[in-house]
PDB file of C-alpha atoms and ligand atoms in Angstrom:
ATOM      1  CA  MET M   1      47.524  -9.100 -56.742  1.00  0.00           C
ATOM      2  CA  HIS M   2      45.003 -10.929 -58.892  1.00  0.00           C
ATOM      3  CA  LEU M   3      42.071 -12.466 -57.158  1.00  0.00           C
ATOM      4  CA  GLU M   4      39.717 -14.284 -59.400  1.00  0.00           C
ATOM      5  CA  ILE M   5      36.024 -13.718 -58.707  1.00  0.00           C
ATOM      6  CA  LEU M   6      34.743 -17.160 -57.889  1.00  0.00           C
ATOM      7  CA  LYS M   7      31.257 -18.560 -57.842  1.00  0.00           C
ATOM      8  CA  PRO M   8      29.866 -19.743 -54.517  1.00  0.00           C
ATOM      9  CA  TRP M   9      31.947 -22.857 -53.803  1.00  0.00           C
ATOM     10  CA  ASN M  10      29.109 -25.272 -53.532  1.00  0.00           C
ATOM     11  CA  GLU M  11      25.674 -24.622 -54.923  1.00  0.00           C
ATOM     12  CA  ASN M  12      24.066 -27.030 -52.472  1.00  0.00           C
ATOM     13  CA  LYS M  13      25.498 -25.285 -49.457  1.00  0.00           C
ATOM     14  CA  MET M  14      24.869 -21.868 -48.039  1.00  0.00           C
ATOM     15  CA  ASN M  15      27.941 -19.673 -48.367  1.00  0.00           C
ATOM     16  CA  PRO M  16      29.652 -18.772 -45.119  1.00  0.00           C
ATOM     17  CA  ILE M  17      29.265 -15.300 -43.729  1.00  0.00           C
ATOM     18  CA  LEU M  18      32.443 -13.354 -42.980  1.00  0.00           C
ATOM     19  CA  PHE M  19      32.795 -11.067 -39.981  1.00  0.00           C
ATOM     20  CA  ALA M  20      35.900  -9.088 -39.228  1.00  0.00           C
ATOM     21  CA  PHE M  21      37.463  -7.570 -36.132  1.00  0.00           C
ATOM     22  CA  THR M  22      40.168  -5.877 -38.071  1.00  0.00           C
ATOM     23  CA  ASP M  23      41.527  -2.551 -39.120  1.00  0.00           C
ATOM     24  CA  ASN M  24      42.488  -4.081 -42.462  1.00  0.00           C
ATOM     25  CA  GLN M  25      39.300  -3.419 -44.402  1.00  0.00           C
ATOM     26  CA  THR M  26      41.121  -3.805 -47.734  1.00  0.00           C
ATOM     27  CA  MET M  27      41.933  -7.395 -46.861  1.00  0.00           C
ATOM     28  CA  VAL M  28      38.359  -8.094 -45.746  1.00  0.00           C
ATOM     29  CA  LYS M  29      36.957  -6.711 -48.990  1.00  0.00           C
ATOM     30  CA  LYS M  30      39.427  -8.686 -51.104  1.00  0.00           C
ATOM     31  CA  ILE M  31      38.543 -11.933 -49.369  1.00  0.00           C
ATOM     32  CA  SER M  32      34.800 -11.383 -49.450  1.00  0.00           C
ATOM     33  CA  SER M  33      34.733 -10.382 -53.107  1.00  0.00           C
ATOM     34  CA  ALA M  34      37.124 -13.136 -54.241  1.00  0.00           C
ATOM     35  CA  LEU M  35      34.952 -15.757 -52.571  1.00  0.00           C
ATOM     36  CA  ASN M  36      31.624 -14.066 -53.072  1.00  0.00           C
ATOM     37  CA  LEU M  37      31.107 -14.114 -49.306  1.00  0.00           C
ATOM     38  CA  GLU M  38      28.419 -12.204 -47.521  1.00  0.00           C
ATOM     39  CA  LEU M  39      29.976  -9.648 -45.164  1.00  0.00           C
ATOM     40  CA  GLY M  40      28.492  -9.878 -41.715  1.00  0.00           C
ATOM     41  CA  SER M  41      27.533  -6.786 -39.773  1.00  0.00           C
ATOM     42  CA  MET M  42      28.121  -6.398 -36.062  1.00  0.00           C
ATOM     43  CA  THR M  43      28.284  -3.640 -33.515  1.00  0.00           C
ATOM     44  CA  ILE M  44      31.044  -3.496 -30.927  1.00  0.00           C
ATOM     45  CA  HIS M  45      31.048  -0.875 -28.283  1.00  0.00           C
ATOM     46  CA  THR M  46      33.143  -0.304 -25.166  1.00  0.00           C
ATOM     47  CA  PHE M  47      31.164   0.826 -22.140  1.00  0.00           C
ATOM     48  CA  PRO M  48      32.605   3.528 -19.868  1.00  0.00           C
ATOM     49  CA  ASP M  49      33.676   0.794 -17.425  1.00  0.00           C
ATOM     50  CA  ARG M  50      35.667  -0.858 -20.284  1.00  0.00           C
ATOM     51  CA  GLU M  51      33.306  -3.812 -20.633  1.00  0.00           C
ATOM     52  CA  THR M  52      32.489  -4.831 -24.209  1.00  0.00           C
ATOM     53  CA  TYR M  53      29.077  -4.755 -25.900  1.00  0.00           C
ATOM     54  CA  ILE M  54      28.676  -6.989 -28.950  1.00  0.00           C
ATOM     55  CA  LYS M  55      25.693  -7.257 -31.273  1.00  0.00           C
ATOM     56  CA  ILE M  56      25.551  -9.443 -34.366  1.00  0.00           C
ATOM     57  CA  ASN M  57      23.261  -7.619 -36.790  1.00  0.00           C
ATOM     58  CA  SER M  58      23.231 -10.156 -39.646  1.00  0.00           C
ATOM     59  CA  GLU M  59      21.118 -13.311 -39.723  1.00  0.00           C
ATOM     60  CA  ILE M  60      23.442 -16.229 -38.939  1.00  0.00           C
ATOM     61  CA  LYS M  61      21.060 -19.056 -38.021  1.00  0.00           C
ATOM     62  CA  ASN M  62      22.330 -22.307 -39.607  1.00  0.00           C
ATOM     63  CA  LYS M  63      25.178 -20.478 -41.316  1.00  0.00           C
ATOM     64  CA  GLU M  64      28.908 -21.161 -41.307  1.00  0.00           C
ATOM     65  CA  VAL M  65      30.397 -18.134 -39.589  1.00  0.00           C
ATOM     66  CA  ILE M  66      33.967 -17.010 -40.253  1.00  0.00           C
ATOM     67  CA  LEU M  67      35.630 -14.410 -38.081  1.00  0.00           C
ATOM     68  CA  LEU M  68      38.759 -12.618 -39.313  1.00  0.00           C
ATOM     69  CA  CYS M  69      40.819 -11.182 -36.489  1.00  0.00           C
ATOM     70  CA  SER M  70      44.560 -10.832 -36.314  1.00  0.00           C
ATOM     71  CA  LEU M  71      45.704 -11.460 -32.761  1.00  0.00           C
ATOM     72  CA  ASN M  72      48.218  -8.689 -32.244  1.00  0.00           C
ATOM     73  CA  GLU M  73      47.355  -6.937 -28.958  1.00  0.00           C
ATOM     74  CA  PRO M  74      45.718 -10.190 -27.934  1.00  0.00           C
ATOM     75  CA  ASN M  75      44.683  -9.232 -24.430  1.00  0.00           C
ATOM     76  CA  THR M  76      42.330  -6.525 -25.661  1.00  0.00           C
ATOM     77  CA  LYS M  77      40.891  -8.757 -28.370  1.00  0.00           C
ATOM     78  CA  ILE M  78      40.438 -12.104 -26.705  1.00  0.00           C
ATOM     79  CA  LEU M  79      37.371 -11.325 -24.608  1.00  0.00           C
ATOM     80  CA  PRO M  80      35.411  -9.653 -27.454  1.00  0.00           C
ATOM     81  CA  LEU M  81      36.373 -12.675 -29.575  1.00  0.00           C
ATOM     82  CA  LEU M  82      34.995 -15.120 -27.057  1.00  0.00           C
ATOM     83  CA  LEU M  83      31.840 -13.050 -26.546  1.00  0.00           C
ATOM     84  CA  PHE M  84      31.338 -13.012 -30.313  1.00  0.00           C
ATOM     85  CA  SER M  85      31.732 -16.789 -30.488  1.00  0.00           C
ATOM     86  CA  GLU M  86      29.314 -17.479 -27.611  1.00  0.00           C
ATOM     87  CA  ASN M  87      26.790 -15.093 -29.126  1.00  0.00           C
ATOM     88  CA  ALA M  88      27.105 -16.649 -32.588  1.00  0.00           C
ATOM     89  CA  HIS M  89      26.514 -20.105 -31.098  1.00  0.00           C
ATOM     90  CA  ASP M  90      23.478 -18.835 -29.193  1.00  0.00           C
ATOM     91  CA  LEU M  91      22.101 -17.285 -32.368  1.00  0.00           C
ATOM     92  CA  GLY M  92      22.265 -20.635 -34.131  1.00  0.00           C
ATOM     93  CA  ALA M  93      25.498 -20.505 -36.173  1.00  0.00           C
ATOM     94  CA  LYS M  94      26.369 -23.923 -37.518  1.00  0.00           C
ATOM     95  CA  ASN M  95      30.111 -23.535 -37.183  1.00  0.00           C
ATOM     96  CA  ILE M  96      32.454 -20.729 -36.227  1.00  0.00           C
ATOM     97  CA  GLY M  97      35.903 -20.577 -37.783  1.00  0.00           C
ATOM     98  CA  LEU M  98      38.640 -18.146 -36.834  1.00  0.00           C
ATOM     99  CA  ILE M  99      41.125 -16.661 -39.272  1.00  0.00           C
ATOM    100  CA  ALA M 100      43.944 -15.126 -37.271  1.00  0.00           C
ATOM    101  CA  PRO M 101      46.626 -14.038 -39.765  1.00  0.00           C
ATOM    102  CA  TYR M 102      48.862 -13.451 -36.732  1.00  0.00           C
ATOM    103  CA  LEU M 103      48.454 -15.970 -33.948  1.00  0.00           C
ATOM    104  CA  ALA M 104      49.523 -14.649 -30.561  1.00  0.00           C
ATOM    105  CA  TYR M 105      50.850 -16.429 -27.488  1.00  0.00           C
ATOM    106  CA  MET M 106      53.057 -18.847 -29.388  1.00  0.00           C
ATOM    107  CA  ARG M 107      56.409 -17.831 -27.958  1.00  0.00           C
ATOM    108  CA  GLN M 108      55.962 -18.988 -24.343  1.00  0.00           C
ATOM    109  CA  ASP M 109      56.126 -22.618 -25.406  1.00  0.00           C
ATOM    110  CA  THR M 110      57.766 -24.067 -22.329  1.00  0.00           C
ATOM    111  CA  ARG M 111      58.267 -23.382 -18.639  1.00  0.00           C
ATOM    112  CA  PHE M 112      61.631 -21.570 -18.743  1.00  0.00           C
ATOM    113  CA  GLN M 113      61.501 -20.876 -14.973  1.00  0.00           C
ATOM    114  CA  PRO M 114      59.701 -22.919 -12.327  1.00  0.00           C
ATOM    115  CA  GLY M 115      56.142 -21.695 -11.849  1.00  0.00           C
ATOM    116  CA  GLU M 116      55.753 -20.007 -15.249  1.00  0.00           C
ATOM    117  CA  ALA M 117      52.539 -20.446 -17.210  1.00  0.00           C
ATOM    118  CA  ILE M 118      52.961 -22.212 -20.552  1.00  0.00           C
ATOM    119  CA  SER M 119      50.666 -19.612 -22.039  1.00  0.00           C
ATOM    120  CA  SER M 120      50.811 -20.966 -25.608  1.00  0.00           C
ATOM    121  CA  LYS M 121      49.145 -24.146 -24.370  1.00  0.00           C
ATOM    122  CA  TYR M 122      46.453 -22.432 -22.312  1.00  0.00           C
ATOM    123  CA  PHE M 123      45.685 -19.904 -25.032  1.00  0.00           C
ATOM    124  CA  ALA M 124      45.362 -22.755 -27.544  1.00  0.00           C
ATOM    125  CA  SER M 125      43.015 -24.578 -25.245  1.00  0.00           C
ATOM    126  CA  LEU M 126      40.879 -21.446 -24.838  1.00  0.00           C
ATOM    127  CA  LEU M 127      40.589 -20.786 -28.583  1.00  0.00           C
ATOM    128  CA  SER M 128      39.975 -24.483 -29.255  1.00  0.00           C
ATOM    129  CA  SER M 129      36.954 -24.428 -27.002  1.00  0.00           C
ATOM    130  CA  TYR M 130      35.362 -21.394 -28.682  1.00  0.00           C
ATOM    131  CA  PHE M 131      36.084 -21.993 -32.375  1.00  0.00           C
ATOM    132  CA  ASP M 132      35.582 -24.945 -34.689  1.00  0.00           C
ATOM    133  CA  TRP M 133      38.641 -24.389 -36.860  1.00  0.00           C
ATOM    134  CA  LEU M 134      41.558 -22.015 -37.197  1.00  0.00           C
ATOM    135  CA  ILE M 135      43.550 -20.667 -40.121  1.00  0.00           C
ATOM    136  CA  THR M 136      46.752 -18.715 -39.499  1.00  0.00           C
ATOM    137  CA  ILE M 137      49.946 -17.637 -41.203  1.00  0.00           C
ATOM    138  CA  ASP M 138      53.395 -18.761 -40.095  1.00  0.00           C
ATOM    139  CA  PRO M 139      52.695 -19.355 -36.411  1.00  0.00           C
ATOM    140  CA  HIS M 140      55.846 -19.168 -34.291  1.00  0.00           C
ATOM    141  CA  LEU M 141      56.653 -22.865 -34.046  1.00  0.00           C
ATOM    142  CA  HIS M 142      59.820 -23.463 -32.125  1.00  0.00           C
ATOM    143  CA  ARG M 143      59.484 -26.209 -29.553  1.00  0.00           C
ATOM    144  CA  TYR M 144      56.149 -27.349 -31.002  1.00  0.00           C
ATOM    145  CA  LYS M 145      56.305 -29.194 -34.307  1.00  0.00           C
ATOM    146  CA  SER M 146      52.853 -28.104 -35.370  1.00  0.00           C
ATOM    147  CA  LEU M 147      49.744 -26.408 -34.016  1.00  0.00           C
ATOM    148  CA  THR M 148      48.187 -29.833 -33.435  1.00  0.00           C
ATOM    149  CA  ASP M 149      50.585 -30.191 -30.475  1.00  0.00           C
ATOM    150  CA  ILE M 150      48.444 -27.659 -28.601  1.00  0.00           C
ATOM    151  CA  TYR M 151      45.243 -26.985 -30.600  1.00  0.00           C
ATOM    152  CA  THR M 152      42.468 -29.570 -30.503  1.00  0.00           C
ATOM    153  CA  ILE M 153      40.474 -28.082 -33.411  1.00  0.00           C
ATOM    154  CA  PRO M 154      41.465 -28.465 -37.091  1.00  0.00           C
ATOM    155  CA  THR M 155      44.152 -25.904 -37.887  1.00  0.00           C
ATOM    156  CA  THR M 156      45.747 -24.721 -41.115  1.00  0.00           C
ATOM    157  CA  SER M 157      49.114 -22.975 -41.079  1.00  0.00           C
ATOM    158  CA  LEU M 158      49.838 -21.034 -44.236  1.00  0.00           C
ATOM    159  CA  HIS M 159      53.243 -19.756 -45.243  1.00  0.00           C
ATOM    160  CA  ALA M 160      54.342 -16.399 -46.572  1.00  0.00           C
ATOM    161  CA  MET M 161      57.648 -17.725 -47.944  1.00  0.00           C
ATOM    162  CA  ASP M 162      56.607 -17.817 -51.601  1.00  0.00           C
ATOM    163  CA  LEU M 163      55.313 -14.264 -51.440  1.00  0.00           C
ATOM    164  CA  ILE M 164      58.475 -13.044 -49.692  1.00  0.00           C
ATOM    165  CA  SER M 165      60.613 -14.859 -52.274  1.00  0.00           C
ATOM    166  CA  LYS M 166      58.612 -13.232 -55.055  1.00  0.00           C
ATOM    167  CA  TRP M 167      59.094  -9.788 -53.505  1.00  0.00           C
ATOM    168  CA  LEU M 168      62.827 -10.400 -53.219  1.00  0.00           C
ATOM    169  CA  SER M 169      63.236 -11.620 -56.789  1.00  0.00           C
ATOM    170  CA  GLU M 170      61.303  -8.638 -58.120  1.00  0.00           C
ATOM    171  CA  ASN M 171      63.047  -6.027 -55.990  1.00  0.00           C
ATOM    172  CA  ILE M 172      66.561  -7.064 -54.955  1.00  0.00           C
ATOM    173  CA  ASP M 173      69.617  -8.019 -56.952  1.00  0.00           C
ATOM    174  CA  ASN M 174      72.404  -9.883 -55.256  1.00  0.00           C
ATOM    175  CA  PRO M 175      70.946 -10.462 -51.766  1.00  0.00           C
ATOM    176  CA  LEU M 176      72.545 -12.157 -48.775  1.00  0.00           C
ATOM    177  CA  LEU M 177      69.780 -13.606 -46.590  1.00  0.00           C
ATOM    178  CA  ILE M 178      70.409 -13.427 -42.850  1.00  0.00           C
ATOM    179  CA  GLY M 179      68.370 -15.164 -40.177  1.00  0.00           C
ATOM    180  CA  PRO M 180      69.054 -13.740 -36.705  1.00  0.00           C
ATOM    181  CA  ASP M 181      68.472 -16.971 -34.793  1.00  0.00           C
ATOM    182  CA  SER M 182      68.112 -20.724 -35.162  1.00  0.00           C
ATOM    183  CA  GLU M 183      64.286 -20.542 -35.428  1.00  0.00           C
ATOM    184  CA  SER M 184      64.585 -18.434 -38.577  1.00  0.00           C
ATOM    185  CA  GLU M 185      66.373 -21.206 -40.464  1.00  0.00           C
ATOM    186  CA  GLN M 186      63.023 -22.859 -41.311  1.00  0.00           C
ATOM    187  CA  TRP M 187      62.035 -19.787 -43.395  1.00  0.00           C
ATOM    188  CA  LEU M 188      65.467 -18.818 -44.698  1.00  0.00           C
ATOM    189  CA  LYS M 189      66.207 -22.236 -46.174  1.00  0.00           C
ATOM    190  CA  ILE M 190      63.037 -22.164 -48.267  1.00  0.00           C
ATOM    191  CA  ILE M 191      63.519 -18.603 -49.506  1.00  0.00           C
ATOM    192  CA  ALA M 192      67.218 -19.135 -50.262  1.00  0.00           C
ATOM    193  CA  ASP M 193      66.372 -22.195 -52.284  1.00  0.00           C
ATOM    194  CA  LYS M 194      63.626 -20.417 -54.223  1.00  0.00           C
ATOM    195  CA  ILE M 195      65.648 -17.358 -55.149  1.00  0.00           C
ATOM    196  CA  GLN M 196      69.017 -19.113 -55.267  1.00  0.00           C
ATOM    197  CA  ALA M 197      70.723 -16.811 -52.788  1.00  0.00           C
ATOM    198  CA  PRO M 198      73.248 -17.522 -50.028  1.00  0.00           C
ATOM    199  CA  TYR M 199      72.048 -17.425 -46.427  1.00  0.00           C
ATOM    200  CA  LEU M 200      73.526 -17.220 -42.940  1.00  0.00           C
ATOM    201  CA  ILE M 201      71.919 -18.174 -39.644  1.00  0.00           C
ATOM    202  CA  LEU M 202      73.218 -16.260 -36.627  1.00  0.00           C
ATOM    203  CA  LYS M 203      73.314 -17.269 -33.002  1.00  0.00           C
ATOM    204  CA  LYS M 204      71.035 -15.342 -30.641  1.00  0.00           C
ATOM    205  CA  ILE M 205      70.848 -15.432 -26.861  1.00  0.00           C
ATOM    206  CA  ARG M 206      67.814 -13.740 -25.357  1.00  0.00           C
ATOM    207  CA  ILE M 207      68.731 -11.998 -22.103  1.00  0.00           C
ATOM    208  CA  ASN M 208      65.237 -10.651 -21.415  1.00  0.00           C
ATOM    209  CA  ASP M 209      62.116  -9.323 -23.240  1.00  0.00           C
ATOM    210  CA  GLU M 210      63.992  -6.367 -24.644  1.00  0.00           C
ATOM    211  CA  LYS M 211      67.608  -7.476 -24.745  1.00  0.00           C
ATOM    212  CA  VAL M 212      69.310  -9.998 -26.999  1.00  0.00           C
ATOM    213  CA  GLU M 213      72.911 -10.862 -27.822  1.00  0.00           C
ATOM    214  CA  ILE M 214      73.772 -11.898 -31.340  1.00  0.00           C
ATOM    215  CA  GLN M 215      76.934 -13.413 -32.763  1.00  0.00           C
ATOM    216  CA  LEU M 216      77.809 -12.640 -36.347  1.00  0.00           C
ATOM    217  CA  THR M 217      79.811 -15.123 -38.398  1.00  0.00           C
ATOM    218  CA  ASP M 218      82.462 -14.107 -40.917  1.00  0.00           C
ATOM    219  CA  VAL M 219      80.815 -12.061 -43.655  1.00  0.00           C
ATOM    220  CA  THR M 220      83.880 -10.699 -45.446  1.00  0.00           C
ATOM    221  CA  SER M 221      83.116 -12.621 -48.628  1.00  0.00           C
ATOM    222  CA  PHE M 222      79.588 -11.116 -48.815  1.00  0.00           C
ATOM    223  CA  LYS M 223      80.481  -7.406 -48.855  1.00  0.00           C
ATOM    224  CA  GLN M 224      79.147  -6.908 -52.383  1.00  0.00           C
ATOM    225  CA  ARG M 225      75.722  -8.254 -51.470  1.00  0.00           C
ATOM    226  CA  ILE M 226      72.655  -6.545 -49.992  1.00  0.00           C
ATOM    227  CA  PRO M 227      71.973  -7.971 -46.528  1.00  0.00           C
ATOM    228  CA  ILE M 228      68.342  -9.007 -46.059  1.00  0.00           C
ATOM    229  CA  LEU M 229      67.401  -9.716 -42.454  1.00  0.00           C
ATOM    230  CA  ILE M 230      64.429 -12.044 -42.283  1.00  0.00           C
ATOM    231  CA  ASP M 231      62.441 -12.918 -39.172  1.00  0.00           C
ATOM    232  CA  ASP M 232      58.902 -14.046 -38.443  1.00  0.00           C
ATOM    233  CA  ILE M 233      58.089 -11.374 -35.856  1.00  0.00           C
ATOM    234  CA  ILE M 234      59.430  -7.943 -35.027  1.00  0.00           C
ATOM    235  CA  SER M 235      58.308  -7.063 -31.521  1.00  0.00           C
ATOM    236  CA  SER M 236      60.706  -4.997 -29.394  1.00  0.00           C
ATOM    237  CA  GLY M 237      62.903  -4.710 -32.498  1.00  0.00           C
ATOM    238  CA  GLU M 238      66.019  -5.642 -30.501  1.00  0.00           C
ATOM    239  CA  THR M 239      66.779  -8.722 -32.609  1.00  0.00           C
ATOM    240  CA  MET M 240      66.893  -6.559 -35.733  1.00  0.00           C
ATOM    241  CA  ILE M 241      68.704  -3.639 -34.066  1.00  0.00           C
ATOM    242  CA  GLU M 242      71.477  -5.823 -32.612  1.00  0.00           C
ATOM    243  CA  THR M 243      71.977  -7.550 -35.958  1.00  0.00           C
ATOM    244  CA  ILE M 244      72.028  -4.230 -37.850  1.00  0.00           C
ATOM    245  CA  LYS M 245      74.784  -2.971 -35.473  1.00  0.00           C
ATOM    246  CA  LEU M 246      76.925  -6.025 -36.177  1.00  0.00           C
ATOM    247  CA  LEU M 247      76.451  -5.744 -39.937  1.00  0.00           C
ATOM    248  CA  LYS M 248      77.485  -2.092 -39.745  1.00  0.00           C
ATOM    249  CA  GLN M 249      80.628  -3.012 -37.787  1.00  0.00           C
ATOM    250  CA  ALA M 250      81.407  -5.635 -40.428  1.00  0.00           C
ATOM    251  CA  GLN M 251      81.029  -2.875 -43.073  1.00  0.00           C
ATOM    252  CA  LEU M 252      78.198  -4.472 -44.961  1.00  0.00           C
ATOM    253  CA  ALA M 253      75.683  -2.326 -46.839  1.00  0.00           C
ATOM    254  CA  PRO M 254      72.629  -1.067 -44.856  1.00  0.00           C
ATOM    255  CA  PRO M 255      70.266  -4.038 -44.654  1.00  0.00           C
ATOM    256  CA  ILE M 256      66.633  -4.481 -45.593  1.00  0.00           C
ATOM    257  CA  CYS M 257      64.576  -5.996 -42.770  1.00  0.00           C
ATOM    258  CA  ILE M 258      61.731  -8.296 -43.707  1.00  0.00           C
ATOM    259  CA  ALA M 259      59.265  -9.701 -41.201  1.00  0.00           C
ATOM    260  CA  ILE M 260      56.041 -11.599 -41.570  1.00  0.00           C
ATOM    261  CA  HIS M 261      54.276 -10.168 -38.517  1.00  0.00           C
ATOM    262  CA  ALA M 262      54.602  -6.419 -37.885  1.00  0.00           C
ATOM    263  CA  ILE M 263      54.064  -6.333 -34.125  1.00  0.00           C
ATOM    264  CA  PHE M 264      56.402  -3.360 -33.513  1.00  0.00           C
ATOM    265  CA  SER M 265      55.922  -2.695 -29.800  1.00  0.00           C
ATOM    266  CA  ASN M 266      56.543   0.831 -28.465  1.00  0.00           C
ATOM    267  CA  ASN M 267      58.909   2.765 -30.770  1.00  0.00           C
ATOM    268  CA  SER M 268      60.587  -0.249 -32.284  1.00  0.00           C
ATOM    269  CA  TYR M 269      59.757   0.670 -35.871  1.00  0.00           C
ATOM    270  CA  GLN M 270      61.395   4.113 -35.497  1.00  0.00           C
ATOM    271  CA  ASN M 271      64.298   2.589 -33.547  1.00  0.00           C
ATOM    272  CA  ILE M 272      65.050   0.096 -36.317  1.00  0.00           C
ATOM    273  CA  LEU M 273      64.916   2.847 -38.940  1.00  0.00           C
ATOM    274  CA  ALA M 274      67.259   4.927 -36.785  1.00  0.00           C
ATOM    275  CA  ALA M 275      69.676   1.999 -36.464  1.00  0.00           C
ATOM    276  CA  GLY M 276      70.584   2.466 -40.121  1.00  0.00           C
ATOM    277  CA  VAL M 277      68.352   0.151 -42.067  1.00  0.00           C
ATOM    278  CA  LYS M 278      67.629   0.714 -45.731  1.00  0.00           C
ATOM    279  CA  LYS M 279      63.996  -0.367 -45.584  1.00  0.00           C
ATOM    280  CA  ILE M 280      61.577  -2.363 -43.443  1.00  0.00           C
ATOM    281  CA  ILE M 281      59.149  -4.582 -45.307  1.00  0.00           C
ATOM    282  CA  THR M 282      56.393  -6.663 -43.727  1.00  0.00           C
ATOM    283  CA  CYS M 283      53.493  -8.860 -44.734  1.00  0.00           C
ATOM    284  CA  ASN M 284      50.019  -7.530 -43.914  1.00  0.00           C
ATOM    285  CA  THR M 285      49.140 -10.164 -41.292  1.00  0.00           C
ATOM    286  CA  VAL M 286      49.091  -7.179 -38.929  1.00  0.00           C
ATOM    287  CA  SER M 287      48.161  -3.825 -40.391  1.00  0.00           C
ATOM    288  CA  HIS M 288      51.159  -1.448 -40.412  1.00  0.00           C
ATOM    289  CA  PRO M 289      52.672   1.241 -42.694  1.00  0.00           C
ATOM    290  CA  SER M 290      55.533  -1.176 -43.529  1.00  0.00           C
ATOM    291  CA  ASN M 291      53.126  -3.708 -45.114  1.00  0.00           C
ATOM    292  CA  GLN M 292      54.234  -4.356 -48.686  1.00  0.00           C
ATOM    293  CA  ILE M 293      53.556  -8.051 -49.110  1.00  0.00           C
ATOM    294  CA  ASP M 294      49.879  -8.895 -49.351  1.00  0.00           C
ATOM    295  CA  ILE M 295      48.918 -12.312 -47.986  1.00  0.00           C
ATOM    296  CA  SER M 296      45.176 -12.119 -48.825  1.00  0.00           C
ATOM    297  CA  GLU M 297      45.506 -14.660 -51.634  1.00  0.00           C
ATOM    298  CA  LEU M 298      46.776 -17.287 -49.162  1.00  0.00           C
ATOM    299  CA  LEU M 299      43.695 -16.760 -47.010  1.00  0.00           C
ATOM    300  CA  VAL M 300      41.355 -16.893 -49.992  1.00  0.00           C
ATOM    301  CA  SER M 301      42.483 -20.337 -51.072  1.00  0.00           C
ATOM    302  CA  ALA M 302      42.639 -21.651 -47.502  1.00  0.00           C
ATOM    303  CA  ILE M 303      39.061 -20.512 -46.783  1.00  0.00           C
ATOM    304  CA  GLN M 304      37.936 -22.205 -49.953  1.00  0.00           C
ATOM    305  CA  THR M 305      39.609 -25.460 -48.946  1.00  0.00           C
ATOM    306  CA  GLN M 306      38.170 -25.177 -45.454  1.00  0.00           C
ATOM    307  CA  ALA M 307      34.674 -24.577 -46.812  1.00  0.00           C
ATOM    308  CA  HIS M 308      34.841 -27.776 -48.825  1.00  0.00           C
ATOM    309  CA  LYS M 309      35.677 -29.706 -45.659  1.00  0.00           C
ATOM    310  CA  LEU M 310      32.586 -28.420 -43.829  1.00  0.00           C
ATOM    311  CA  PRO M 311      29.669 -30.825 -43.495  1.00  0.00           C
TER     312      PRO M 311
HETATM  313  C1  LIG X 401      61.837 -15.187 -31.745  1.00  0.00           C
HETATM  314  O1  LIG X 401      62.426 -16.203 -31.640  1.00  0.00           O
HETATM  315  C2  LIG X 401      61.317 -14.634 -33.026  1.00  0.00           C
HETATM  316  O2  LIG X 401      61.631 -15.413 -34.131  1.00  0.00           O
HETATM  317  C3  LIG X 401      61.806 -13.217 -33.231  1.00  0.00           C
HETATM  318  O3  LIG X 401      63.197 -13.236 -33.426  1.00  0.00           O
HETATM  319  C4  LIG X 401      61.494 -12.388 -32.038  1.00  0.00           C
HETATM  320  O4  LIG X 401      60.163 -12.521 -31.710  1.00  0.00           O
HETATM  321  C5  LIG X 401      61.820 -10.935 -32.270  1.00  0.00           C
HETATM  322  O5  LIG X 401      61.542 -10.247 -31.091  1.00  0.00           O
HETATM  323  P1  LIG X 401      62.146  -8.827 -30.803  1.00  0.00           P
HETATM  324  O6  LIG X 401      61.737  -7.931 -31.940  1.00  0.00           O
HETATM  325  O7  LIG X 401      61.503  -8.442 -29.506  1.00  0.00           O
HETATM  326  O8  LIG X 401      63.619  -8.973 -30.695  1.00  0.00           O
END
């Protein structure tokens, strides 16, 4: 990837300072050097009783603070995130923006059973009260049309579709794109159009957290193509595994699985590989050995745009 080294975006304004709660130091360095951003220093420590200690070491008074933190494993990250935000406010930060390449708690977007928490809404309300803006990549929007349905702060949703399309055109001849459920059509349509490939959207019924049923349509005319399964998230891996089984039964070639967010709970990565997949490719919104599509450039331009909007 080419990231141009840019001058500070506005000579009259102080550049923001970038902090990161992330294991993806390569991404942090790319962003900070592309935008000439100061990298903030902080200390995080877990006490023996599992409480969190946070210290911001850099001077942040009157500065725009940006925090990069992907929200996989959200329950362990949310409290440190909120403590960081409170502390930054107390120390005089002008604004605090959150970049969460993966935004958690988007899938419980309705009350499926009486009494259930609509956690997407409550999580959005929590983040909206601690941060001044949010940038994310392909949030799981199903029943919500956009993040503004639940977030009250300015939000920017970026899309990995162009980068996935580019990867496909550079690496795969003759693909058949397959979306495992109706939600995936929003991504498949765009990619199929960009790379001029056929696509199929399957029907999925979710039985529970770790069990899904998928119906495959007639694929006999696609036997010469390489099946590419595309989804936004791989979590338990069951959506991919069930689809791989059906493709095998239909005697298609071993598929390539592509996902934006590499959540991979428990042994799902190994289980998908064992199901007979050719390759698993993900974007680096969540750090994982399967990351092959770098989304840093999307964040760089979005931060730049965001910085211009700041007072
Ligand atoms: C759900 O609608 C998403 O688009 C994914 O299909 C889902 O999150 C995958 O979950 P799992 O890997 O647990 O089947």
